């Protein structure tokens, strides 16, 4: 797969995609894209500077009148072609995503790429279904209706854990609604975002509708968020950086959408299917090597099932095959970088002082020693207020704690600043309904953990941010709602005028 794909050749003209073409950055600083499985550089490019951001915003602004003025059917047809181009290049996209992220190719092939194609197809259809309230005479004398209008140039920032999917989540609802966009991907994983924009051009989406600036957050990112011609910012990343994005965006009165960190609880009641819960916990905690803001990170297990759950998860984790992302049998690839691997290891090493590492808790050696690998890790015996339970680790680490009553389990599930995702495991309908009502998270799964679909929204509560990606609900972020009201009376002197001048 992808042996012919060479990033240095594919993006020889630079890692900035502005007005429909690649160009080099102007910051004067270069950056290496590193394969985390080997530690080897796969692409070197010039980072974006503020001038590149200005050029990209100008290109997006110039493209806005034409794109927003196109009919919904015209935008829809272009996006259907876009989906077809993406599907035709699926193998290259999967290879590039695994190359820059280290994720197993079976994950990029079966999850990242088809998910992105499906998102594109969904929004191609959704472009024709921008809905508002029906026209009606709400006060008897006027006809009111709602228009949904594109708002302008969007400046979005995407993270490194799912570069392709996050590019799609930012770009697709924005352009389906008639906006144009400047996207800043993470500088360590720009390849598939650039390919995504190129595919849009190939599909006939006009130049300037989708622009990519690849630069550092402090320079390119902050300049994009604060740019006076950018009317909205959508950011996915850590809560700490999200606070900084919010400060900049609100200072210029921009619309703001934040999808931030998570610390998802995995709540197992004593009537749950134990085998299903064990399988779900391992899959839900290890997807993308745990670098997923919705990953299962805190398993709360009602005491009758606790010991068996710990044993089952430890045994299953021990069978997970860690290795070369391009080997079809590999289950778990490396973390995104050696720095991230060391950060995860630091959490685990500190936890040894107050908890038990049941399995894992180490970096493999041998032929994997050069990569940023870390073994699947299960930790038990930690206190609810400990660092390992409260902080987002973003690695292949699951912490398990017992609980006794249903009240206690739900309270523990809610006991973090985050509220992005959660799951409840039970055969009891009433328990499940209670959990989905009372757990404060933007998504609550029942007897599963992780699946997402284009038709349903993704976004969080509390410190996990606000606003929605995917689904038709995302149009709430990317459209301006306008109330239009027509007088139906043709009367010059309205009855309400007497409150301002004269008598009835």
GROMACS .gro file of C-alpha atoms in nm:
model
  504
    1UNK     CA    1   0.000   0.000   0.000
    2UNK     CA    2   0.112   0.353  -0.083
    3UNK     CA    3   0.468   0.262  -0.176
    4UNK     CA    4   0.455   0.523  -0.452
    5UNK     CA    5   0.350   0.799  -0.212
    6UNK     CA    6   0.639   1.030  -0.131
    7UNK     CA    7   0.545   1.334   0.075
    8UNK     CA    8   0.851   1.536  -0.025
    9UNK     CA    9   0.761   1.493  -0.392
   10UNK     CA   10   0.385   1.534  -0.348
   11UNK     CA   11   0.425   1.863  -0.160
   12UNK     CA   12   0.750   1.987  -0.315
   13UNK     CA   13   0.594   2.330  -0.372
   14UNK     CA   14   0.522   2.380  -0.002
   15UNK     CA   15   0.272   2.304   0.273
   16UNK     CA   16   0.050   2.611   0.230
   17UNK     CA   17  -0.255   2.563   0.007
   18UNK     CA   18  -0.386   2.908  -0.080
   19UNK     CA   19  -0.619   2.999  -0.364
   20UNK     CA   20  -0.603   2.653  -0.514
   21UNK     CA   21  -0.228   2.595  -0.521
   22UNK     CA   22   0.061   2.489  -0.301
   23UNK     CA   23   0.318   2.745  -0.197
   24UNK     CA   24   0.599   2.762   0.060
   25UNK     CA   25   0.559   2.929   0.396
   26UNK     CA   26   0.723   3.263   0.468
   27UNK     CA   27   0.802   3.235   0.840
   28UNK     CA   28   1.168   3.163   0.772
   29UNK     CA   29   1.148   2.847   0.981
   30UNK     CA   30   1.133   2.489   0.861
   31UNK     CA   31   0.960   2.194   1.024
   32UNK     CA   32   0.996   1.817   0.996
   33UNK     CA   33   0.707   1.574   0.973
   34UNK     CA   34   0.831   1.263   1.153
   35UNK     CA   35   0.703   0.907   1.128
   36UNK     CA   36   0.655   0.823   1.498
   37UNK     CA   37   0.699   0.452   1.431
   38UNK     CA   38   1.057   0.499   1.319
   39UNK     CA   39   1.162   0.846   1.428
   40UNK     CA   40   1.254   0.925   1.066
   41UNK     CA   41   1.164   1.246   0.884
   42UNK     CA   42   0.921   1.200   0.595
   43UNK     CA   43   0.870   1.563   0.492
   44UNK     CA   44   1.038   1.898   0.560
   45UNK     CA   45   0.865   2.225   0.479
   46UNK     CA   46   0.859   2.597   0.554
   47UNK     CA   47   0.612   2.697   0.824
   48UNK     CA   48   0.343   2.956   0.761
   49UNK     CA   49   0.397   3.309   0.882
   50UNK     CA   50   0.144   3.584   0.936
   51UNK     CA   51   0.173   3.691   0.572
   52UNK     CA   52   0.058   3.345   0.462
   53UNK     CA   53  -0.243   3.368   0.692
   54UNK     CA   54  -0.327   3.707   0.546
   55UNK     CA   55  -0.301   3.567   0.192
   56UNK     CA   56  -0.520   3.268   0.277
   57UNK     CA   57  -0.786   3.486   0.441
   58UNK     CA   58  -0.780   3.718   0.138
   59UNK     CA   59  -0.828   3.420  -0.094
   60UNK     CA   60  -1.117   3.294   0.116
   61UNK     CA   61  -1.276   3.637   0.128
   62UNK     CA   62  -1.247   3.674  -0.250
   63UNK     CA   63  -1.411   3.333  -0.304
   64UNK     CA   64  -1.696   3.398  -0.060
   65UNK     CA   65  -1.940   3.593  -0.283
   66UNK     CA   66  -1.935   3.331  -0.557
   67UNK     CA   67  -1.953   3.029  -0.330
   68UNK     CA   68  -2.217   3.169  -0.095
   69UNK     CA   69  -2.415   3.286  -0.395
   70UNK     CA   70  -2.417   2.942  -0.557
   71UNK     CA   71  -2.741   2.750  -0.524
   72UNK     CA   72  -2.758   2.476  -0.262
   73UNK     CA   73  -2.783   2.227  -0.548
   74UNK     CA   74  -2.461   2.359  -0.704
   75UNK     CA   75  -2.272   2.331  -0.375
   76UNK     CA   76  -2.420   1.987  -0.320
   77UNK     CA   77  -2.314   1.861  -0.662
   78UNK     CA   78  -1.959   1.987  -0.610
   79UNK     CA   79  -1.940   1.814  -0.273
   80UNK     CA   80  -2.070   1.487  -0.416
   81UNK     CA   81  -1.786   1.505  -0.669
   82UNK     CA   82  -1.552   1.578  -0.378
   83UNK     CA   83  -1.665   1.258  -0.202
   84UNK     CA   84  -1.601   1.058  -0.518
   85UNK     CA   85  -1.248   1.198  -0.554
   86UNK     CA   86  -1.172   1.114  -0.191
   87UNK     CA   87  -1.301   0.760  -0.235
   88UNK     CA   88  -1.086   0.715  -0.544
   89UNK     CA   89  -0.774   0.818  -0.351
   90UNK     CA   90  -0.856   0.620  -0.036
   91UNK     CA   91  -0.538   0.412  -0.040
   92UNK     CA   92  -0.308   0.715  -0.057
   93UNK     CA   93  -0.504   0.891   0.216
   94UNK     CA   94  -0.481   0.588   0.445
   95UNK     CA   95  -0.109   0.552   0.384
   96UNK     CA   96  -0.036   0.921   0.445
   97UNK     CA   97  -0.247   0.925   0.762
   98UNK     CA   98  -0.062   0.626   0.906
   99UNK     CA   99   0.272   0.765   0.794
  100UNK     CA  100   0.236   1.095   0.979
  101UNK     CA  101   0.040   0.968   1.282
  102UNK     CA  102   0.169   0.615   1.334
  103UNK     CA  103  -0.183   0.478   1.354
  104UNK     CA  104  -0.232   0.118   1.237
  105UNK     CA  105  -0.319   0.110   0.870
  106UNK     CA  106  -0.622  -0.104   0.945
  107UNK     CA  107  -0.757   0.187   1.152
  108UNK     CA  108  -0.687   0.450   0.888
  109UNK     CA  109  -0.824   0.220   0.616
  110UNK     CA  110  -1.139   0.109   0.797
  111UNK     CA  111  -1.217   0.414   1.014
  112UNK     CA  112  -1.047   0.744   0.926
  113UNK     CA  113  -1.076   0.739   0.547
  114UNK     CA  114  -1.422   0.586   0.502
  115UNK     CA  115  -1.552   0.804   0.783
  116UNK     CA  116  -1.428   1.111   0.599
  117UNK     CA  117  -1.579   1.001   0.269
  118UNK     CA  118  -1.909   0.941   0.448
  119UNK     CA  119  -1.894   1.284   0.616
  120UNK     CA  120  -1.841   1.441   0.274
  121UNK     CA  121  -2.135   1.255   0.124
  122UNK     CA  122  -2.355   1.351   0.419
  123UNK     CA  123  -2.278   1.721   0.393
  124UNK     CA  124  -2.321   1.709   0.017
  125UNK     CA  125  -2.682   1.616   0.089
  126UNK     CA  126  -2.716   1.844   0.389
  127UNK     CA  127  -2.619   2.144   0.176
  128UNK     CA  128  -2.970   2.126   0.027
  129UNK     CA  129  -3.145   2.112   0.365
  130UNK     CA  130  -3.071   2.433   0.551
  131UNK     CA  131  -3.385   2.456   0.760
  132UNK     CA  132  -3.565   2.734   0.945
  133UNK     CA  133  -3.912   2.789   1.087
  134UNK     CA  134  -4.196   2.779   0.837
  135UNK     CA  135  -4.339   3.107   0.719
  136UNK     CA  136  -4.636   3.205   0.935
  137UNK     CA  137  -4.838   3.501   1.062
  138UNK     CA  138  -4.736   3.479   1.426
  139UNK     CA  139  -4.898   3.810   1.528
  140UNK     CA  140  -5.170   3.809   1.264
  141UNK     CA  141  -5.051   4.120   1.085
  142UNK     CA  142  -4.709   4.011   0.960
  143UNK     CA  143  -4.560   3.715   0.780
  144UNK     CA  144  -4.235   3.593   0.934
  145UNK     CA  145  -3.982   3.347   0.810
  146UNK     CA  146  -3.624   3.249   0.885
  147UNK     CA  147  -3.331   3.261   0.647
  148UNK     CA  148  -3.007   3.076   0.710
  149UNK     CA  149  -2.718   3.261   0.553
  150UNK     CA  150  -2.348   3.191   0.523
  151UNK     CA  151  -2.154   3.409   0.763
  152UNK     CA  152  -1.821   3.459   0.583
  153UNK     CA  153  -1.463   3.344   0.625
  154UNK     CA  154  -1.410   3.075   0.888
  155UNK     CA  155  -1.073   3.031   1.058
  156UNK     CA  156  -1.040   2.680   1.200
  157UNK     CA  157  -0.769   2.495   1.388
  158UNK     CA  158  -0.751   2.114   1.389
  159UNK     CA  159  -0.548   1.874   1.608
  160UNK     CA  160  -0.297   1.604   1.529
  161UNK     CA  161  -0.478   1.293   1.651
  162UNK     CA  162  -0.722   1.258   1.358
  163UNK     CA  163  -0.584   1.502   1.100
  164UNK     CA  164  -0.800   1.390   0.809
  165UNK     CA  165  -1.125   1.351   0.999
  166UNK     CA  166  -1.076   1.675   1.190
  167UNK     CA  167  -1.009   1.861   0.865
  168UNK     CA  168  -1.335   1.721   0.731
  169UNK     CA  169  -1.529   1.806   1.047
  170UNK     CA  170  -1.414   2.167   1.022
  171UNK     CA  171  -1.437   2.218   0.646
  172UNK     CA  172  -1.749   2.031   0.540
  173UNK     CA  173  -2.031   2.197   0.737
  174UNK     CA  174  -1.870   2.535   0.679
  175UNK     CA  175  -1.860   2.507   0.300
  176UNK     CA  176  -2.192   2.320   0.276
  177UNK     CA  177  -2.352   2.627   0.433
  178UNK     CA  178  -2.180   2.854   0.179
  179UNK     CA  179  -1.886   2.980   0.384
  180UNK     CA  180  -1.522   2.975   0.284
  181UNK     CA  181  -1.249   2.856   0.518
  182UNK     CA  182  -0.887   2.879   0.623
  183UNK     CA  183  -0.782   2.569   0.815
  184UNK     CA  184  -0.467   2.541   1.021
  185UNK     CA  185  -0.381   2.175   1.080
  186UNK     CA  186  -0.130   2.073   1.343
  187UNK     CA  187   0.215   2.142   1.205
  188UNK     CA  188   0.325   1.785   1.286
  189UNK     CA  189   0.049   1.625   1.076
  190UNK     CA  190  -0.032   1.841   0.771
  191UNK     CA  191  -0.021   1.581   0.493
  192UNK     CA  192  -0.381   1.464   0.469
  193UNK     CA  193  -0.525   1.811   0.526
  194UNK     CA  194  -0.330   1.929   0.220
  195UNK     CA  195  -0.446   1.625   0.024
  196UNK     CA  196  -0.804   1.696   0.131
  197UNK     CA  197  -0.786   2.050  -0.006
  198UNK     CA  198  -0.625   1.930  -0.329
  199UNK     CA  199  -0.904   1.675  -0.374
  200UNK     CA  200  -1.161   1.952  -0.335
  201UNK     CA  201  -0.995   2.148  -0.614
  202UNK     CA  202  -0.985   1.837  -0.831
  203UNK     CA  203  -1.358   1.796  -0.771
  204UNK     CA  204  -1.425   2.145  -0.900
  205UNK     CA  205  -1.475   2.334  -0.575
  206UNK     CA  206  -1.359   2.687  -0.661
  207UNK     CA  207  -1.015   2.815  -0.568
  208UNK     CA  208  -1.011   2.993  -0.234
  209UNK     CA  209  -1.308   2.809  -0.085
  210UNK     CA  210  -1.072   2.579   0.112
  211UNK     CA  211  -0.730   2.708   0.215
  212UNK     CA  212  -0.467   2.544   0.436
  213UNK     CA  213  -0.201   2.726   0.637
  214UNK     CA  214   0.047   2.501   0.812
  215UNK     CA  215   0.223   2.684   1.089
  216UNK     CA  216   0.282   2.709   1.460
  217UNK     CA  217  -0.002   2.794   1.693
  218UNK     CA  218   0.162   3.098   1.848
  219UNK     CA  219   0.227   3.258   1.511
  220UNK     CA  220  -0.009   3.131   1.243
  221UNK     CA  221  -0.284   3.005   1.473
  222UNK     CA  222  -0.319   3.315   1.688
  223UNK     CA  223  -0.300   3.543   1.386
  224UNK     CA  224  -0.576   3.343   1.217
  225UNK     CA  225  -0.804   3.354   1.520
  226UNK     CA  226  -0.752   3.727   1.567
  227UNK     CA  227  -0.776   3.820   1.199
  228UNK     CA  228  -1.034   4.097   1.145
  229UNK     CA  229  -1.171   3.934   0.828
  230UNK     CA  230  -1.234   3.600   1.001
  231UNK     CA  231  -1.589   3.594   1.136
  232UNK     CA  232  -1.580   3.263   1.321
  233UNK     CA  233  -1.327   3.034   1.480
  234UNK     CA  234  -1.368   2.659   1.530
  235UNK     CA  235  -1.101   2.492   1.741
  236UNK     CA  236  -1.043   2.131   1.843
  237UNK     CA  237  -0.767   2.063   2.093
  238UNK     CA  238  -0.679   2.084   2.459
  239UNK     CA  239  -0.884   2.282   2.707
  240UNK     CA  240  -0.580   2.492   2.800
  241UNK     CA  241  -0.522   2.605   2.441
  242UNK     CA  242  -0.897   2.642   2.393
  243UNK     CA  243  -0.901   2.905   2.667
  244UNK     CA  244  -0.636   3.104   2.479
  245UNK     CA  245  -0.830   3.072   2.153
  246UNK     CA  246  -1.141   3.198   2.333
  247UNK     CA  247  -0.956   3.500   2.469
  248UNK     CA  248  -0.841   3.603   2.122
  249UNK     CA  249  -1.172   3.528   1.949
  250UNK     CA  250  -1.387   3.711   2.201
  251UNK     CA  251  -1.166   4.019   2.186
  252UNK     CA  252  -1.275   4.060   1.824
  253UNK     CA  253  -1.636   3.943   1.886
  254UNK     CA  254  -1.608   3.632   1.672
  255UNK     CA  255  -1.844   3.340   1.677
  256UNK     CA  256  -1.667   3.059   1.859
  257UNK     CA  257  -1.691   2.680   1.853
  258UNK     CA  258  -1.472   2.477   2.088
  259UNK     CA  259  -1.429   2.099   2.103
  260UNK     CA  260  -1.184   2.044   2.385
  261UNK     CA  261  -1.048   1.774   2.615
  262UNK     CA  262  -1.219   1.473   2.762
  263UNK     CA  263  -1.188   1.213   3.034
  264UNK     CA  264  -1.463   0.975   2.938
  265UNK     CA  265  -1.614   0.749   3.206
  266UNK     CA  266  -1.699   0.386   3.129
  267UNK     CA  267  -1.969   0.292   3.381
  268UNK     CA  268  -2.028  -0.081   3.431
  269UNK     CA  269  -2.331  -0.180   3.640
  270UNK     CA  270  -2.349  -0.519   3.811
  271UNK     CA  271  -2.601  -0.660   3.561
  272UNK     CA  272  -2.385  -0.578   3.257
  273UNK     CA  273  -2.267  -0.835   3.005
  274UNK     CA  274  -1.916  -0.876   3.146
  275UNK     CA  275  -1.760  -1.007   2.823
  276UNK     CA  276  -1.906  -0.719   2.624
  277UNK     CA  277  -1.784  -0.467   2.881
  278UNK     CA  278  -1.431  -0.611   2.883
  279UNK     CA  279  -1.410  -0.606   2.505
  280UNK     CA  280  -1.558  -0.258   2.492
  281UNK     CA  281  -1.318  -0.124   2.753
  282UNK     CA  282  -1.010  -0.248   2.570
  283UNK     CA  283  -1.129  -0.121   2.233
  284UNK     CA  284  -1.260   0.205   2.373
  285UNK     CA  285  -0.943   0.285   2.567
  286UNK     CA  286  -0.691   0.184   2.301
  287UNK     CA  287  -0.839   0.328   1.983
  288UNK     CA  288  -0.578   0.547   1.811
  289UNK     CA  289  -0.335   0.444   2.089
  290UNK     CA  290  -0.566   0.621   2.335
  291UNK     CA  291  -0.515   0.955   2.159
  292UNK     CA  292  -0.885   1.022   2.132
  293UNK     CA  293  -1.074   1.278   2.337
  294UNK     CA  294  -1.370   1.038   2.362
  295UNK     CA  295  -1.158   0.732   2.454
  296UNK     CA  296  -1.260   0.535   2.762
  297UNK     CA  297  -1.021   0.650   3.033
  298UNK     CA  298  -1.201   0.592   3.364
  299UNK     CA  299  -1.376   0.257   3.413
  300UNK     CA  300  -1.611   0.251   3.712
  301UNK     CA  301  -1.723  -0.103   3.782
  302UNK     CA  302  -1.988  -0.203   4.037
  303UNK     CA  303  -1.820  -0.413   4.301
  304UNK     CA  304  -1.971  -0.757   4.218
  305UNK     CA  305  -1.808  -0.743   3.872
  306UNK     CA  306  -1.495  -0.547   3.964
  307UNK     CA  307  -1.239  -0.825   4.012
  308UNK     CA  308  -1.350  -1.019   3.705
  309UNK     CA  309  -1.347  -0.701   3.497
  310UNK     CA  310  -0.992  -0.613   3.604
  311UNK     CA  311  -0.873  -0.964   3.526
  312UNK     CA  312  -1.052  -0.976   3.191
  313UNK     CA  313  -0.924  -0.638   3.073
  314UNK     CA  314  -0.566  -0.718   3.180
  315UNK     CA  315  -0.574  -1.051   2.996
  316UNK     CA  316  -0.719  -0.899   2.678
  317UNK     CA  317  -0.479  -0.604   2.682
  318UNK     CA  318  -0.189  -0.849   2.700
  319UNK     CA  319  -0.296  -0.996   2.363
  320UNK     CA  320  -0.298  -0.661   2.179
  321UNK     CA  321  -0.031  -0.664   1.907
  322UNK     CA  322   0.194  -0.360   1.923
  323UNK     CA  323   0.402  -0.303   1.611
  324UNK     CA  324   0.463  -0.158   1.267
  325UNK     CA  325   0.159   0.051   1.166
  326UNK     CA  326   0.183  -0.083   0.810
  327UNK     CA  327   0.169  -0.448   0.914
  328UNK     CA  328  -0.190  -0.560   0.859
  329UNK     CA  329  -0.197  -0.754   1.186
  330UNK     CA  330  -0.084  -0.461   1.406
  331UNK     CA  331  -0.344  -0.354   1.662
  332UNK     CA  332  -0.162  -0.067   1.835
  333UNK     CA  333   0.082   0.177   1.680
  334UNK     CA  334   0.307   0.432   1.845
  335UNK     CA  335   0.203   0.754   2.009
  336UNK     CA  336   0.231   1.068   1.796
  337UNK     CA  337   0.582   1.153   1.919
  338UNK     CA  338   0.850   1.057   2.167
  339UNK     CA  339   0.756   1.363   2.370
  340UNK     CA  340   0.397   1.241   2.396
  341UNK     CA  341   0.517   0.889   2.483
  342UNK     CA  342   0.732   1.032   2.762
  343UNK     CA  343   0.441   1.242   2.887
  344UNK     CA  344   0.218   0.934   2.910
  345UNK     CA  345   0.495   0.736   3.080
  346UNK     CA  346   0.534   1.017   3.334
  347UNK     CA  347   0.168   0.987   3.437
  348UNK     CA  348   0.208   0.613   3.485
  349UNK     CA  349   0.535   0.639   3.677
  350UNK     CA  350   0.388   0.895   3.916
  351UNK     CA  351   0.083   0.673   3.965
  352UNK     CA  352   0.300   0.385   4.090
  353UNK     CA  353   0.331   0.575   4.418
  354UNK     CA  354  -0.041   0.546   4.492
  355UNK     CA  355  -0.188   0.282   4.259
  356UNK     CA  356  -0.115  -0.056   4.100
  357UNK     CA  357  -0.007  -0.101   3.739
  358UNK     CA  358  -0.190  -0.424   3.658
  359UNK     CA  359  -0.047  -0.465   3.309
  360UNK     CA  360   0.167  -0.262   3.071
  361UNK     CA  361   0.330   0.051   3.203
  362UNK     CA  362   0.637   0.039   2.981
  363UNK     CA  363   0.778   0.114   2.639
  364UNK     CA  364   0.870  -0.195   2.438
  365UNK     CA  365   1.228  -0.243   2.334
  366UNK     CA  366   1.379  -0.451   2.057
  367UNK     CA  367   1.282  -0.362   1.703
  368UNK     CA  368   1.029  -0.107   1.833
  369UNK     CA  369   1.281   0.086   2.042
  370UNK     CA  370   1.319   0.368   1.787
  371UNK     CA  371   0.946   0.439   1.777
  372UNK     CA  372   0.724   0.624   2.024
  373UNK     CA  373   0.557   0.306   2.147
  374UNK     CA  374   0.394   0.237   2.483
  375UNK     CA  375   0.225  -0.083   2.591
  376UNK     CA  376  -0.148  -0.097   2.674
  377UNK     CA  377  -0.173  -0.014   3.042
  378UNK     CA  378  -0.432  -0.087   3.311
  379UNK     CA  379  -0.414   0.084   3.648
  380UNK     CA  380  -0.617  -0.005   3.957
  381UNK     CA  381  -0.634   0.118   4.315
  382UNK     CA  382  -0.613   0.492   4.240
  383UNK     CA  383  -0.815   0.743   4.437
  384UNK     CA  384  -1.086   0.943   4.260
  385UNK     CA  385  -0.902   1.270   4.320
  386UNK     CA  386  -0.565   1.143   4.193
  387UNK     CA  387  -0.391   1.281   3.888
  388UNK     CA  388  -0.426   0.961   3.687
  389UNK     CA  389  -0.807   0.974   3.731
  390UNK     CA  390  -0.862   1.347   3.684
  391UNK     CA  391  -0.615   1.452   3.413
  392UNK     CA  392  -0.635   1.381   3.040
  393UNK     CA  393  -0.345   1.146   2.961
  394UNK     CA  394  -0.406   1.092   2.587
  395UNK     CA  395  -0.240   0.753   2.570
  396UNK     CA  396  -0.319   0.380   2.597
  397UNK     CA  397  -0.399   0.396   2.968
  398UNK     CA  398  -0.720   0.287   3.141
  399UNK     CA  399  -0.784   0.341   3.513
  400UNK     CA  400  -1.040   0.119   3.687
  401UNK     CA  401  -1.219   0.199   4.014
  402UNK     CA  402  -1.500   0.019   4.201
  403UNK     CA  403  -1.833   0.164   4.310
  404UNK     CA  404  -2.120   0.030   4.521
  405UNK     CA  405  -2.450   0.210   4.455
  406UNK     CA  406  -2.590   0.344   4.131
  407UNK     CA  407  -2.593   0.692   4.284
  408UNK     CA  408  -2.222   0.664   4.358
  409UNK     CA  409  -2.136   0.538   4.011
  410UNK     CA  410  -2.311   0.824   3.833
  411UNK     CA  411  -2.162   1.078   4.073
  412UNK     CA  412  -1.812   0.944   4.007
  413UNK     CA  413  -1.872   0.949   3.632
  414UNK     CA  414  -1.958   1.320   3.654
  415UNK     CA  415  -1.670   1.403   3.889
  416UNK     CA  416  -1.425   1.568   3.646
  417UNK     CA  417  -1.420   1.908   3.475
  418UNK     CA  418  -1.483   1.737   3.140
  419UNK     CA  419  -1.802   1.622   2.971
  420UNK     CA  420  -1.739   1.508   2.615
  421UNK     CA  421  -1.838   1.141   2.608
  422UNK     CA  422  -1.934   0.852   2.836
  423UNK     CA  423  -2.079   0.503   2.827
  424UNK     CA  424  -2.306   0.297   3.049
  425UNK     CA  425  -2.311  -0.082   3.050
  426UNK     CA  426  -2.627  -0.251   3.174
  427UNK     CA  427  -2.911  -0.482   3.070
  428UNK     CA  428  -3.161  -0.275   3.271
  429UNK     CA  429  -3.358  -0.023   3.065
  430UNK     CA  430  -3.427   0.201   3.365
  431UNK     CA  431  -3.061   0.210   3.466
  432UNK     CA  432  -2.964   0.293   3.110
  433UNK     CA  433  -3.223   0.570   3.085
  434UNK     CA  434  -3.109   0.717   3.415
  435UNK     CA  435  -2.745   0.711   3.311
  436UNK     CA  436  -2.815   0.880   2.976
  437UNK     CA  437  -3.016   1.150   3.155
  438UNK     CA  438  -2.782   1.220   3.444
  439UNK     CA  439  -2.431   1.180   3.299
  440UNK     CA  440  -2.319   1.523   3.187
  441UNK     CA  441  -2.159   1.452   2.851
  442UNK     CA  442  -2.230   1.541   2.490
  443UNK     CA  443  -2.253   1.174   2.390
  444UNK     CA  444  -2.355   0.881   2.609
  445UNK     CA  445  -2.333   0.534   2.460
  446UNK     CA  446  -2.520   0.236   2.607
  447UNK     CA  447  -2.339  -0.099   2.585
  448UNK     CA  448  -2.080   0.037   2.346
  449UNK     CA  449  -1.813   0.307   2.342
  450UNK     CA  450  -1.665   0.507   2.048
  451UNK     CA  451  -1.893   0.468   1.740
  452UNK     CA  452  -1.976   0.796   1.569
  453UNK     CA  453  -2.201   0.865   1.273
  454UNK     CA  454  -2.228   1.158   1.034
  455UNK     CA  455  -2.596   1.210   1.108
  456UNK     CA  456  -2.549   1.274   1.481
  457UNK     CA  457  -2.374   1.567   1.657
  458UNK     CA  458  -2.042   1.556   1.840
  459UNK     CA  459  -1.956   1.807   2.111
  460UNK     CA  460  -1.929   1.844   2.485
  461UNK     CA  461  -2.037   1.988   2.816
  462UNK     CA  462  -1.838   2.182   3.077
  463UNK     CA  463  -1.462   2.211   3.012
  464UNK     CA  464  -1.502   1.998   2.699
  465UNK     CA  465  -1.631   2.303   2.516
  466UNK     CA  466  -1.947   2.394   2.327
  467UNK     CA  467  -2.094   2.366   1.981
  468UNK     CA  468  -2.132   2.067   1.752
  469UNK     CA  469  -1.939   1.897   1.476
  470UNK     CA  470  -2.109   1.671   1.221
  471UNK     CA  471  -2.484   1.636   1.166
  472UNK     CA  472  -2.726   1.906   1.061
  473UNK     CA  473  -2.684   2.055   1.410
  474UNK     CA  474  -2.343   2.181   1.299
  475UNK     CA  475  -2.520   2.434   1.079
  476UNK     CA  476  -2.605   2.615   1.402
  477UNK     CA  477  -2.234   2.699   1.415
  478UNK     CA  478  -2.187   2.793   1.051
  479UNK     CA  479  -2.498   2.990   0.956
  480UNK     CA  480  -2.643   3.324   1.050
  481UNK     CA  481  -3.013   3.300   1.138
  482UNK     CA  482  -3.204   3.597   1.003
  483UNK     CA  483  -3.564   3.681   1.081
  484UNK     CA  484  -3.750   3.841   0.789
  485UNK     CA  485  -4.089   4.006   0.862
  486UNK     CA  486  -4.341   4.146   0.610
  487UNK     CA  487  -4.629   4.373   0.699
  488UNK     CA  488  -4.956   4.237   0.554
  489UNK     CA  489  -5.192   4.523   0.646
  490UNK     CA  490  -5.086   4.799   0.403
  491UNK     CA  491  -5.197   5.042   0.676
  492UNK     CA  492  -4.982   5.353   0.710
  493UNK     CA  493  -5.071   5.432   1.072
  494UNK     CA  494  -5.022   5.115   1.277
  495UNK     CA  495  -5.204   5.069   1.605
  496UNK     CA  496  -4.878   5.032   1.794
  497UNK     CA  497  -4.761   5.377   1.678
  498UNK     CA  498  -4.977   5.535   1.951
  499UNK     CA  499  -4.724   5.414   2.207
  500UNK     CA  500  -4.477   5.653   2.045
  501UNK     CA  501  -4.695   5.944   1.927
  502UNK     CA  502  -5.059   6.049   1.930
  503UNK     CA  503  -5.368   5.869   2.055
  504UNK     CA  504  -5.563   5.570   1.930
   0.00000   0.00000   0.00000
